[in-house]
Coordinates of C-alpha atoms in Angstrom, one line a residue:
Chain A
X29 CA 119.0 116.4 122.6
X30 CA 118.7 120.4 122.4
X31 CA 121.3 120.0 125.2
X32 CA 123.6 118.3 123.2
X33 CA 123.0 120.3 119.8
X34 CA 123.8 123.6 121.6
X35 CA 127.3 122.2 122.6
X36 CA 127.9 120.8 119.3
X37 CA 127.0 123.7 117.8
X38 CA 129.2 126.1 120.4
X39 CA 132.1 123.3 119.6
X40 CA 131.7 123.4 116.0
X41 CA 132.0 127.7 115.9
X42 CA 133.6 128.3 119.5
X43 CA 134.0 131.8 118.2
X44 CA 130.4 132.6 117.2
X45 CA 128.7 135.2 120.0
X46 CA 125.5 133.2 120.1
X47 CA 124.3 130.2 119.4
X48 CA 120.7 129.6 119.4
X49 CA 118.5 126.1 118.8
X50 CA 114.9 126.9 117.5
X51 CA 112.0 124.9 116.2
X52 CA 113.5 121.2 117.5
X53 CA 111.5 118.1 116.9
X54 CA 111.0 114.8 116.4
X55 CA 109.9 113.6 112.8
X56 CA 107.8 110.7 112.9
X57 CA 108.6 108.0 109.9
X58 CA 111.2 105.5 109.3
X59 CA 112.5 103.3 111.4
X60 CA 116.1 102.5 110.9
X61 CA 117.3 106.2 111.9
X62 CA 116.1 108.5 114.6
X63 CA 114.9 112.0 113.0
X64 CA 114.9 115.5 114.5
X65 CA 114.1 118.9 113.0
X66 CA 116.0 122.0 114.2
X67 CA 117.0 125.6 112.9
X68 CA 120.4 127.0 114.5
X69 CA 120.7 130.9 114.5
X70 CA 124.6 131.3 115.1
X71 CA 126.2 135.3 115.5
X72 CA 129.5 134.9 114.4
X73 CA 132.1 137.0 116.0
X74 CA 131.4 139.4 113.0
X75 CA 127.9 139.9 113.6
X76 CA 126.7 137.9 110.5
X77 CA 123.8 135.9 111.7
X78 CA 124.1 132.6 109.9
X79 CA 120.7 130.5 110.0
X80 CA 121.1 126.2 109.5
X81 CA 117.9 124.2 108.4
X82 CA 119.2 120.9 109.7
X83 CA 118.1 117.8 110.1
X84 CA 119.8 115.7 112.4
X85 CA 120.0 111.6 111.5
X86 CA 121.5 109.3 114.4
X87 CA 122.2 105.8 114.8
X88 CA 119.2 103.9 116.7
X89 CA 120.8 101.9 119.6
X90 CA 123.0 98.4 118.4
X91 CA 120.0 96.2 119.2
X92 CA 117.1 98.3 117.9
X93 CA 118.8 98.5 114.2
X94 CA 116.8 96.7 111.7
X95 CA 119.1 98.1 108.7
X96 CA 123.1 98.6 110.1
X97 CA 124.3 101.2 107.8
X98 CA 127.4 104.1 108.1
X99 CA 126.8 107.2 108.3
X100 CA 130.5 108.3 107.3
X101 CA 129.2 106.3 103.6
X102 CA 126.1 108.4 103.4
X103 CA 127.5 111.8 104.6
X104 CA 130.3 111.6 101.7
X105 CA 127.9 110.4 99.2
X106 CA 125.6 112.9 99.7
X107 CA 128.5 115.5 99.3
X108 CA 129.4 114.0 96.0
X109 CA 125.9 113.9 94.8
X110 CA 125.4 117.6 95.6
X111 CA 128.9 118.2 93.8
X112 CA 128.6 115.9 91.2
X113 CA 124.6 116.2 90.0
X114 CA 121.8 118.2 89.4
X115 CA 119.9 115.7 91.7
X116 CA 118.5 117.8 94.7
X117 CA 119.9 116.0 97.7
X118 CA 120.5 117.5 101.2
X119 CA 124.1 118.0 101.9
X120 CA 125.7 116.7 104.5
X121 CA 127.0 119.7 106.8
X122 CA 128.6 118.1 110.0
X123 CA 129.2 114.5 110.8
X124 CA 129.8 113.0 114.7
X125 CA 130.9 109.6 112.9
X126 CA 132.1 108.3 116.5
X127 CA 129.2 109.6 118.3
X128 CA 130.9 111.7 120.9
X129 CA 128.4 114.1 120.5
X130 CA 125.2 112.7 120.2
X131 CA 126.1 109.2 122.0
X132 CA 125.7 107.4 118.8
X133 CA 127.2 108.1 114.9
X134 CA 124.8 110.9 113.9
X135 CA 124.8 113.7 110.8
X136 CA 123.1 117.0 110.2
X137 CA 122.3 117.7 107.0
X138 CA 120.4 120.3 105.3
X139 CA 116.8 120.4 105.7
X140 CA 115.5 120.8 101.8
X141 CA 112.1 123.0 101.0
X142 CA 109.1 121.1 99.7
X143 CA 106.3 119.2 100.6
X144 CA 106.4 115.5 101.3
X145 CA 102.5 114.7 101.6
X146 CA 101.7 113.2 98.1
X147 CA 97.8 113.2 99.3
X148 CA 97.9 116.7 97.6
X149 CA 99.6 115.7 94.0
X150 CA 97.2 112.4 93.8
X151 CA 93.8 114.0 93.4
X152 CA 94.3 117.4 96.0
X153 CA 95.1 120.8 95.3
X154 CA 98.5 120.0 93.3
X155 CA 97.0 117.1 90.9
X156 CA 97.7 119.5 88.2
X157 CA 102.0 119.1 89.1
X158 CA 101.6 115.4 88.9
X159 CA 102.4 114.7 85.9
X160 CA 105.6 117.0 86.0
X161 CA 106.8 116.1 89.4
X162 CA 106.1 112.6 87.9
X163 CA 108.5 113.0 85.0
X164 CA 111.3 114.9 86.6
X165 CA 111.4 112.1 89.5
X166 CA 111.9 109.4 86.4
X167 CA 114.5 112.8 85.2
X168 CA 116.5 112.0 88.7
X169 CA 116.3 108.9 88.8
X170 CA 118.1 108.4 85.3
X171 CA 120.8 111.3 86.2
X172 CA 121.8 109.2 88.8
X173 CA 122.1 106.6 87.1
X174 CA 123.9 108.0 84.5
X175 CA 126.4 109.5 86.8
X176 CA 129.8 106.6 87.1
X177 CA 129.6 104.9 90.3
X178 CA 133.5 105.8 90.5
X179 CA 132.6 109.2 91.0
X180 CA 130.1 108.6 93.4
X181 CA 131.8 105.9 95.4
X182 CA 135.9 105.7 94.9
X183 CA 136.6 104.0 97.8
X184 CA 134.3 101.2 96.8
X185 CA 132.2 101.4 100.3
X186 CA 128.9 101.0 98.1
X187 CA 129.6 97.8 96.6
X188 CA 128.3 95.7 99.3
X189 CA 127.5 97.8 102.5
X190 CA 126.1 94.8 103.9
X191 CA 128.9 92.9 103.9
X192 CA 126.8 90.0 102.7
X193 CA 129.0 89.0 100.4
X194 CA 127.7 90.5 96.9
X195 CA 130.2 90.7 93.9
X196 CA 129.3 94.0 92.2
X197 CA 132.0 93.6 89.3
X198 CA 129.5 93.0 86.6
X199 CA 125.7 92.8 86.0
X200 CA 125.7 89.3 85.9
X201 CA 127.9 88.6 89.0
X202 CA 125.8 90.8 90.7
X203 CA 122.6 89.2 90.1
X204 CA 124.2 85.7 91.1
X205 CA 125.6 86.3 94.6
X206 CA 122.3 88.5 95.3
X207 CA 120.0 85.6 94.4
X208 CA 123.0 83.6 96.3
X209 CA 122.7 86.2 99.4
X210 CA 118.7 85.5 99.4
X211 CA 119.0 81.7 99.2
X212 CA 121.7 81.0 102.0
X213 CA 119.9 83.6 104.2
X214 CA 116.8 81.7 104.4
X215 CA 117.9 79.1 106.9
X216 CA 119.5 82.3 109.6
X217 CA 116.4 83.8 109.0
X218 CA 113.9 81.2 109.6
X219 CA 112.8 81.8 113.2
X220 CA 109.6 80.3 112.1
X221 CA 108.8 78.9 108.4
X222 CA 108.4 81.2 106.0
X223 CA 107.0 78.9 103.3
X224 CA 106.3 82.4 101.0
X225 CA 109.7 83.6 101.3
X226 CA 111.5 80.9 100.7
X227 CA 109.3 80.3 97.4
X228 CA 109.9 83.6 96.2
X229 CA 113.9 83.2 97.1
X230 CA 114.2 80.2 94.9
X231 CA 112.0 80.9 92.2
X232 CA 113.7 84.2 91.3
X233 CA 116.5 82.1 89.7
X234 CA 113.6 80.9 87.3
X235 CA 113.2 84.6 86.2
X236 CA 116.7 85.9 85.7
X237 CA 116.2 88.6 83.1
X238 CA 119.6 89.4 81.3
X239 CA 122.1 91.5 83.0
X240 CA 122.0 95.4 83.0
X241 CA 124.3 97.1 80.6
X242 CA 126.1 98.6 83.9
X243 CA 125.8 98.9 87.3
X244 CA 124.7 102.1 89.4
X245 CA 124.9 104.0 92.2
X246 CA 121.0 103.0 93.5
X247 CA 119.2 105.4 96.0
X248 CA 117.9 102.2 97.7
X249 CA 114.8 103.3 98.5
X250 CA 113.7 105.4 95.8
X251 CA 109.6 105.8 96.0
X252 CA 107.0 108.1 96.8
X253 CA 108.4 108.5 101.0
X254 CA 111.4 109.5 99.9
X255 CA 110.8 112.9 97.5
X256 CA 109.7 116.4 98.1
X257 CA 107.9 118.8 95.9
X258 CA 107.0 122.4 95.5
X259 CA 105.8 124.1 92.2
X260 CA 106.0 121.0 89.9
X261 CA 109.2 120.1 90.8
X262 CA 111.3 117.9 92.8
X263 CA 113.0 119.8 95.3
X264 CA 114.4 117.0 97.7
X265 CA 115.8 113.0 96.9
X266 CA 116.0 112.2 100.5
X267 CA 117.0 109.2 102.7
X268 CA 120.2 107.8 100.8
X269 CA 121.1 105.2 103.8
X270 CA 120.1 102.2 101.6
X271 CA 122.4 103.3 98.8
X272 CA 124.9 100.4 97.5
X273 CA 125.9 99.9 93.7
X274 CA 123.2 97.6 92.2
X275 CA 121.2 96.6 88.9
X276 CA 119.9 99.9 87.5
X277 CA 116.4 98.3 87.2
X278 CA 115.8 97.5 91.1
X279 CA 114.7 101.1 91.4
X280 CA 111.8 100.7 89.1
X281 CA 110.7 97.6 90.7
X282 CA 111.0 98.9 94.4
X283 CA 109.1 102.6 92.9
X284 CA 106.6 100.2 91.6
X285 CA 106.2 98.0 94.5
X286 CA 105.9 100.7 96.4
X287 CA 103.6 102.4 94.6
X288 CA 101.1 99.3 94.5
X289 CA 100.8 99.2 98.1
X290 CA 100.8 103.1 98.8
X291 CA 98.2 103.3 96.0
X292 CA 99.9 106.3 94.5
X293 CA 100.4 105.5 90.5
X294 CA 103.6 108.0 90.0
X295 CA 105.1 105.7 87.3
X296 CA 102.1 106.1 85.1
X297 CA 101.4 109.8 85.5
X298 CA 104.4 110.2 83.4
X299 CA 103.5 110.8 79.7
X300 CA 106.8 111.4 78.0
X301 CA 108.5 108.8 75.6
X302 CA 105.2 106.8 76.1
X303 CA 105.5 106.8 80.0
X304 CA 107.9 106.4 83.1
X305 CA 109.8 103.0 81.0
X306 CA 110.6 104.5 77.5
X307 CA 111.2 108.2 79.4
X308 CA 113.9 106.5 81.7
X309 CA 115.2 104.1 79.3
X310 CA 115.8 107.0 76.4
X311 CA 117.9 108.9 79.1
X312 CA 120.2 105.8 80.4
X313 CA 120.0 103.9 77.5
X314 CA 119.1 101.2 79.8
X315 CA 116.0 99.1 78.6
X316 CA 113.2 97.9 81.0
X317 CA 110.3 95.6 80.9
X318 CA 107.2 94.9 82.8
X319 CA 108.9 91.6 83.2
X320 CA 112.3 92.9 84.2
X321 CA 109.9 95.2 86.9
X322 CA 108.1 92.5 88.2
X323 CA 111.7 90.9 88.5
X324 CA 113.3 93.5 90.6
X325 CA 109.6 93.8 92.8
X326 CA 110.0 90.6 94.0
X327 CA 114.2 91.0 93.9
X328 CA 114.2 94.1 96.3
X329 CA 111.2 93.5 98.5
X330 CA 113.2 90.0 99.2
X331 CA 116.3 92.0 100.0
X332 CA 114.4 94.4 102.3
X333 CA 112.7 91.5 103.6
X334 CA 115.9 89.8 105.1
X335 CA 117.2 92.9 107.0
X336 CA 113.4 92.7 109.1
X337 CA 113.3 89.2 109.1
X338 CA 116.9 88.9 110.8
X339 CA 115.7 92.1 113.2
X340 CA 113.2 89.8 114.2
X341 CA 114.7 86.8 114.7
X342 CA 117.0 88.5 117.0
X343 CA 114.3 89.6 119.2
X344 CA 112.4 86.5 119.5
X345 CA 116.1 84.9 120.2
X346 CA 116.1 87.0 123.0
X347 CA 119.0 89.1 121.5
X348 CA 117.4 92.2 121.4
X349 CA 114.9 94.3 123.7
X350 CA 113.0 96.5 120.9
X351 CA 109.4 95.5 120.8
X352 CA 109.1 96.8 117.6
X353 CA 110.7 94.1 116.2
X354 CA 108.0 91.7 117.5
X355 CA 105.8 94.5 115.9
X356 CA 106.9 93.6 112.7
X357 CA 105.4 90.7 112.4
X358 CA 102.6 92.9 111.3
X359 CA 103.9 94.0 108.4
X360 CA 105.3 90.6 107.6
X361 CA 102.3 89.2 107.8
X362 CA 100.8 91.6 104.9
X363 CA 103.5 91.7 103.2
X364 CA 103.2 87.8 102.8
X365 CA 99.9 88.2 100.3
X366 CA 102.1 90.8 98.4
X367 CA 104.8 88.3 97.8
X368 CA 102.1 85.7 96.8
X369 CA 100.1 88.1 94.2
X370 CA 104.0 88.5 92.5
X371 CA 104.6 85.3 92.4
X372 CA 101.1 84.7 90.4
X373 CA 99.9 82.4 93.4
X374 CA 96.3 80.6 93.0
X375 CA 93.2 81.0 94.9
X376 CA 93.5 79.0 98.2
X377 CA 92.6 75.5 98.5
X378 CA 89.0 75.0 100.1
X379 CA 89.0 74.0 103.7
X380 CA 88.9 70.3 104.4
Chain B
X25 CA 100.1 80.2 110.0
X26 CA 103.4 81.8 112.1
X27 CA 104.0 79.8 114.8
X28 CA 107.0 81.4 116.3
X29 CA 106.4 83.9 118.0
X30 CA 103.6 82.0 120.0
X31 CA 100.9 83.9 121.1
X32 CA 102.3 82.9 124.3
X33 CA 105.8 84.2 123.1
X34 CA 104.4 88.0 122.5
X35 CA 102.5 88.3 125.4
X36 CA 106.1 87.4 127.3
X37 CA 107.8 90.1 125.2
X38 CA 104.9 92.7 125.8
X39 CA 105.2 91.8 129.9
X40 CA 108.9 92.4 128.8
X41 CA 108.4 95.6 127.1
X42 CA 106.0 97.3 129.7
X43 CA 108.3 96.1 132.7
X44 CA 110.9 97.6 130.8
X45 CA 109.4 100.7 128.9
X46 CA 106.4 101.5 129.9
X47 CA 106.7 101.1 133.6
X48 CA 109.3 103.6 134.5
X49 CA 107.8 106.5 132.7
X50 CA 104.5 106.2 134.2
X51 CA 103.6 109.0 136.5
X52 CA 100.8 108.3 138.8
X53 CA 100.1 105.6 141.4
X54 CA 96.6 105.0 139.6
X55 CA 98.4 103.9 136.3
X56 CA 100.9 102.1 138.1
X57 CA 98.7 99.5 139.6
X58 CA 96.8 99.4 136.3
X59 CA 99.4 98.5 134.8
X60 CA 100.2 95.3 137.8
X61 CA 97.1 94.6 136.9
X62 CA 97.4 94.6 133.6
X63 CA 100.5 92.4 133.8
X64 CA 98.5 90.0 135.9
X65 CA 95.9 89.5 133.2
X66 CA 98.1 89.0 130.7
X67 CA 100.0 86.7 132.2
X68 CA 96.8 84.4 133.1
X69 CA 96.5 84.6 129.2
X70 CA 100.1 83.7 128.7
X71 CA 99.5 80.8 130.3
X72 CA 96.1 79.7 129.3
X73 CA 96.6 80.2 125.6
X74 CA 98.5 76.7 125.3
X75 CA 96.0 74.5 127.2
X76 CA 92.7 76.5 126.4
X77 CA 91.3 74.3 123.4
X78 CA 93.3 71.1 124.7
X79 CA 91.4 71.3 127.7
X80 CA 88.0 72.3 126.8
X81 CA 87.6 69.3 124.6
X82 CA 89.1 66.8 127.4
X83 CA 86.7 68.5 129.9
X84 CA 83.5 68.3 127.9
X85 CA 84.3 64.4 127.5
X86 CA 85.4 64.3 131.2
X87 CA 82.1 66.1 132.2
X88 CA 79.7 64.1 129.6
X89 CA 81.0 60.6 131.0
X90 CA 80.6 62.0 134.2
X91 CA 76.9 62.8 133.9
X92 CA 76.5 60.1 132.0
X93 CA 77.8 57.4 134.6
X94 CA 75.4 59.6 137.7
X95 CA 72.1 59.2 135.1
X96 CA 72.9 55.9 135.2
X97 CA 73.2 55.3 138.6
X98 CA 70.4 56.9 139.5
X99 CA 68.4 55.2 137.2
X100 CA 65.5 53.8 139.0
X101 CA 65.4 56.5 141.8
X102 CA 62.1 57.8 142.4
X103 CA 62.5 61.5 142.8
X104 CA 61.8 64.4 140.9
X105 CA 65.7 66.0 141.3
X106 CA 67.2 62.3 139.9
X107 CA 64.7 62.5 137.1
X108 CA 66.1 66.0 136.5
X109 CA 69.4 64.6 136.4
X110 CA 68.2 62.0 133.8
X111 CA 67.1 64.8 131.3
X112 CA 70.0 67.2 131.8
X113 CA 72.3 64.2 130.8
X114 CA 70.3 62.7 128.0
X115 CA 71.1 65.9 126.2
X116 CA 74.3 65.1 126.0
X117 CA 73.9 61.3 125.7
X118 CA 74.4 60.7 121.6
X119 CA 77.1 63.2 121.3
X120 CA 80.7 61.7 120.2
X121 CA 83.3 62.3 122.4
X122 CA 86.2 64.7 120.9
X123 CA 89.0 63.4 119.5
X124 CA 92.0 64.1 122.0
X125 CA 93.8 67.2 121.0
X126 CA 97.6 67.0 121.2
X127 CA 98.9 68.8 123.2
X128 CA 100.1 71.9 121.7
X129 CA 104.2 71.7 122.4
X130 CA 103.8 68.5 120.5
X131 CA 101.3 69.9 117.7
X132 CA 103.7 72.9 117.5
X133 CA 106.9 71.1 117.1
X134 CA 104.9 68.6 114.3
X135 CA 103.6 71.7 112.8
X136 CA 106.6 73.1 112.4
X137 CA 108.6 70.2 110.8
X138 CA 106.2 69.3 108.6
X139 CA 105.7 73.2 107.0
X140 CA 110.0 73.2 107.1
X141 CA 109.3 69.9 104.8
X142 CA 106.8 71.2 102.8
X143 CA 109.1 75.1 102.6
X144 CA 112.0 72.7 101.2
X145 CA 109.7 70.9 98.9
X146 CA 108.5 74.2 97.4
X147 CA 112.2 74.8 97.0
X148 CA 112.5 71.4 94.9
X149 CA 109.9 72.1 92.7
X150 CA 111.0 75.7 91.9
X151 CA 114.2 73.4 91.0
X152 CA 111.9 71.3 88.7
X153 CA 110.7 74.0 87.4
X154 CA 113.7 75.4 86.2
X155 CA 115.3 72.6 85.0
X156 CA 112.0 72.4 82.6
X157 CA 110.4 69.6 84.2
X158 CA 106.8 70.0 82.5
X159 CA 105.1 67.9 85.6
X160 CA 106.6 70.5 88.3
X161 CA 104.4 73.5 87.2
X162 CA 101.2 72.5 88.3
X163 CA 102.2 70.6 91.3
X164 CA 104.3 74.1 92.5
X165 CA 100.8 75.9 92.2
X166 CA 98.9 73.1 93.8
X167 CA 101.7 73.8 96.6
X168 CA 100.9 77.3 96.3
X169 CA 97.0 77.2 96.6
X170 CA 97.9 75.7 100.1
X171 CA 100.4 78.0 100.9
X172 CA 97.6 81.0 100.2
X173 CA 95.3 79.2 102.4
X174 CA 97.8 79.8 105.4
X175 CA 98.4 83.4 104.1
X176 CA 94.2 84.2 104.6
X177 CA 94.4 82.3 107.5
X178 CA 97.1 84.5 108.9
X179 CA 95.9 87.6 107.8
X180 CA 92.4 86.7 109.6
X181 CA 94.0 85.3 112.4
X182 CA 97.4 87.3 113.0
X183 CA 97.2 90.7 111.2
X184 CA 95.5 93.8 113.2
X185 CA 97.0 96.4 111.7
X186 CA 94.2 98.1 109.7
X187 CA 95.1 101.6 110.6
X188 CA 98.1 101.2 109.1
X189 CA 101.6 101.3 111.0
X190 CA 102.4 102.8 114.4
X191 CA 104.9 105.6 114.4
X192 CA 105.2 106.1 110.4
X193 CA 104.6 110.0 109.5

């Protein structure tokens, strides 16, 4: 991989003097993209020594993808967030959408400051930024959403990145081909019976709050994995692959859902406007309940759910090789008493 | 509980995986026939897995009416060994004989219809539900204490991921 970043690189500036490939790595975490860490020193032909804190993102093989997402979509949308918003986001420097490069579609972006271990803001040496970092999150958060999805998405390649078939021309629409999209995916999914899943697929249609006053450009995965932080602020929203146009309020339920099983309370460190709900809703003018939360736990952890699910029907199928997609059955497992809690389940039946 | 994958089925795809994985990057000729040997073990577990219980219970009957038929043929036989015999099976004498397991394609394949039935009768009450049905409320959380029953049995049974999960930073 050095290999192929020098070349890219000596392509990209063919007439720098040097080009030089420091400080490369793997980062652990995630699993839909492979990570690497590098700096590039390049001497232009000048003499100016030009320094690149990249991080490099590329396509997992076909058959080891649990999420199939563009890179061409996320590269332009995280040049139009850096353009159009105050939100901290890497920019995207080079993109090798073909993968001629690096054998498979791959970007570098920029490699943002700040730290990403919340251990330290949740009782460690930063618990006294907290509560800031806390508030300016629920401060990005709304900025995005207040920012028109037209200018973050003209061509329209956020309204359904899937492909699944979501109809993203109103907040009601939306919520009806989603809950559609979770119902009719049940029986491709169902390498084995899923009796939680399928519960929480059809009883969402019992819970339907009423639609958002717009849709959004959503991060997708907007919790605690996915920030950074230095000096009480939020340096870095990172890892935008997940991004489509959505229901404003899936955020907070996904943050929230997130937050119950990483046992990091971020929503309620925020003290403004009565907490994280009245701070974010006085800045979109969107309002959110505890019930629309709950809503949009159970409504995005089913739509991360499928993507896993499908992953790991493939494999068992024999259409894959990945073990980790028999691994997930782990998580799948757990996440099964998480879906149950939501849906208010009762204590098990005694044994016979 | 999940039924697919079998417990047969992931040890196949972990043969798979280490044939395909682990294999070619291993370095010495000391890990390498670990690893055959590994392969053989797990193998001899792929294959016991789906006969173990099935099995055991048809082979403590076999064995009881077994030892029950010799006591009783050497009933009357003056000698200390035969009387031996006598109170090694009269251990065993009162004890029921297990009920025949199925065996386990079949209880796998019944298994899994019924919970499809009983996944698509959640999906009717949840119907019920909506449509106001007063009735369907308890009877979907009566479905539901079940359903959390097989949720603690797979997390006792299945899950073994305390330390969290492999390869997230």
């Amino acid at each position: 991989m050095e290999e192929q970043l020098h070349r890219y690189f000596r392509a990209q500036f063919p007439a720098a003097r040097s080009v030089d490939i420091r400080s490369f790595r793997v980062i652990a975490g995630g699993y839909s993209r492979e990570t690497f860490a590098c700096d590039a020193l390049v001497e232009h032909d000048t003499g100016r020594v030009e320094e690149l804190r990249l991080i490099l993102r590329r396509d997992p093989p076909p058959d080891s993808a649990i999420l199939d997402t563009s890179r061409l979509v996320e590269h332009r949308l995280l040049n139009r967030l850096a353009a159009e918003t105050a939100i901290p986001v890497p920019r995207s420097l080079f993109l090798d959408e073909a993968g001629l490069a690096f054998e498979r579609p791959a970007m570098l972006i920029e490699r943002l400051p700040g730290k990403s271990d919340l251990s330290q803001l949740f009782g460690g040496v930063d618990s006294d930024q907290l509560e800031s970092v806390a508030t300016e999150l629920c401060e990005q958060l709304a900025s995005l959403h207040n920012t028109p999805v037209e200018l973050l998405d003209p061509e329209g390649a956020l309204r359904d990145p899937r492909g699944v078939g979501i109809d993203a021309s109103s907040g009601q629409a939306y919520l009806d081909s989603m809950l559609a999209y979770f119902a009719r995916s049940y029986a491709d999914l169902a390498f084995d019976t899923l009796p939680v899943y399928y519960d929480a697929f059809t009883s969402l249609r019992n819970r339907v709050p009423a639609p958002a006053p717009r849709l959004v450009v959503c991060h997708g995965d907007f919790q605690a994995s996915n920030f950074l932080y230095a000096d009480g602020r939020v340096t870095g929203v990172i890892d935008w692959e997940n991004a489509h146009v959505g229901d404003p309020r899936e955020e907070i339920g996904w943050l929230y859902h997130m937050q119950l099983i990483m046992q990091l309370d971020i929503m309620g460190a925020v003290k403004a406007d009565g907490g994280f709900l009245g701070h974010y809703s006085k800045l979109t003018g969107i309002p959110v309940t505890m019930e629309d939360v709950r809503f949009f736990q159970l409504f995005t952890a089913s739509a991360l759910a499928i993507p896993i699910l499908a992953a790991v029907g493939r494999r068992l199928a024999g259409k894959g090789t990945e073990f980790l997609h028999v691994y997930m059955q782990q998580p799948l497992v757990a996440s099964m008493g998480i879906f149950a809690a939501i849906l208010g389940y009762p204590p098990a039946e005694g044994e016979a | 509980m999940y039924t697919n994958p079998s417990a047969a089925r992931v040890l196949e795809c972990i043969q798979e995986s280490l044939e395909r994985e682990i294999l070619p990057e291993l370095q010495s000729d000391k890990a390498r026939v670990t690893l055959a040997m590994i392969q053989t073990m797990l193998t001899s577990v792929e294959r016991r897995v789906p006969v173990e219980q099935q099995w055991m219970a048809d082979e403590c009957n076999r064995m009881n009416r077994t030892m029950q038929a010799c006591a009783g043929a050497l009933d009357g036989v003056d000698a200390a060994a035969a009387a031996a015999y006598r109170t090694l099976a009269a251990a065993h004498a009162a004890r029921e004989p297990f009920p025949a397991l199925p065996a386990f394609a079949t209880l796998n394949e019944t298994y899994r219809q019924q919970s499809d039935d009983f996944v698509e009768g959640l999906g009717l009450l949840n119907a019920l539900v909506g449509e106001g049905v007063e009735a369907a409320a308890p009877l979907l959380q009566q479905a539901r204490a079940y359903v959390q029953l097989r949720i603690e049995r797979d997390m006792a049974g299945l899950f073994a991921m305390e330390g969290g999960m492999v390869g997230r930073g």
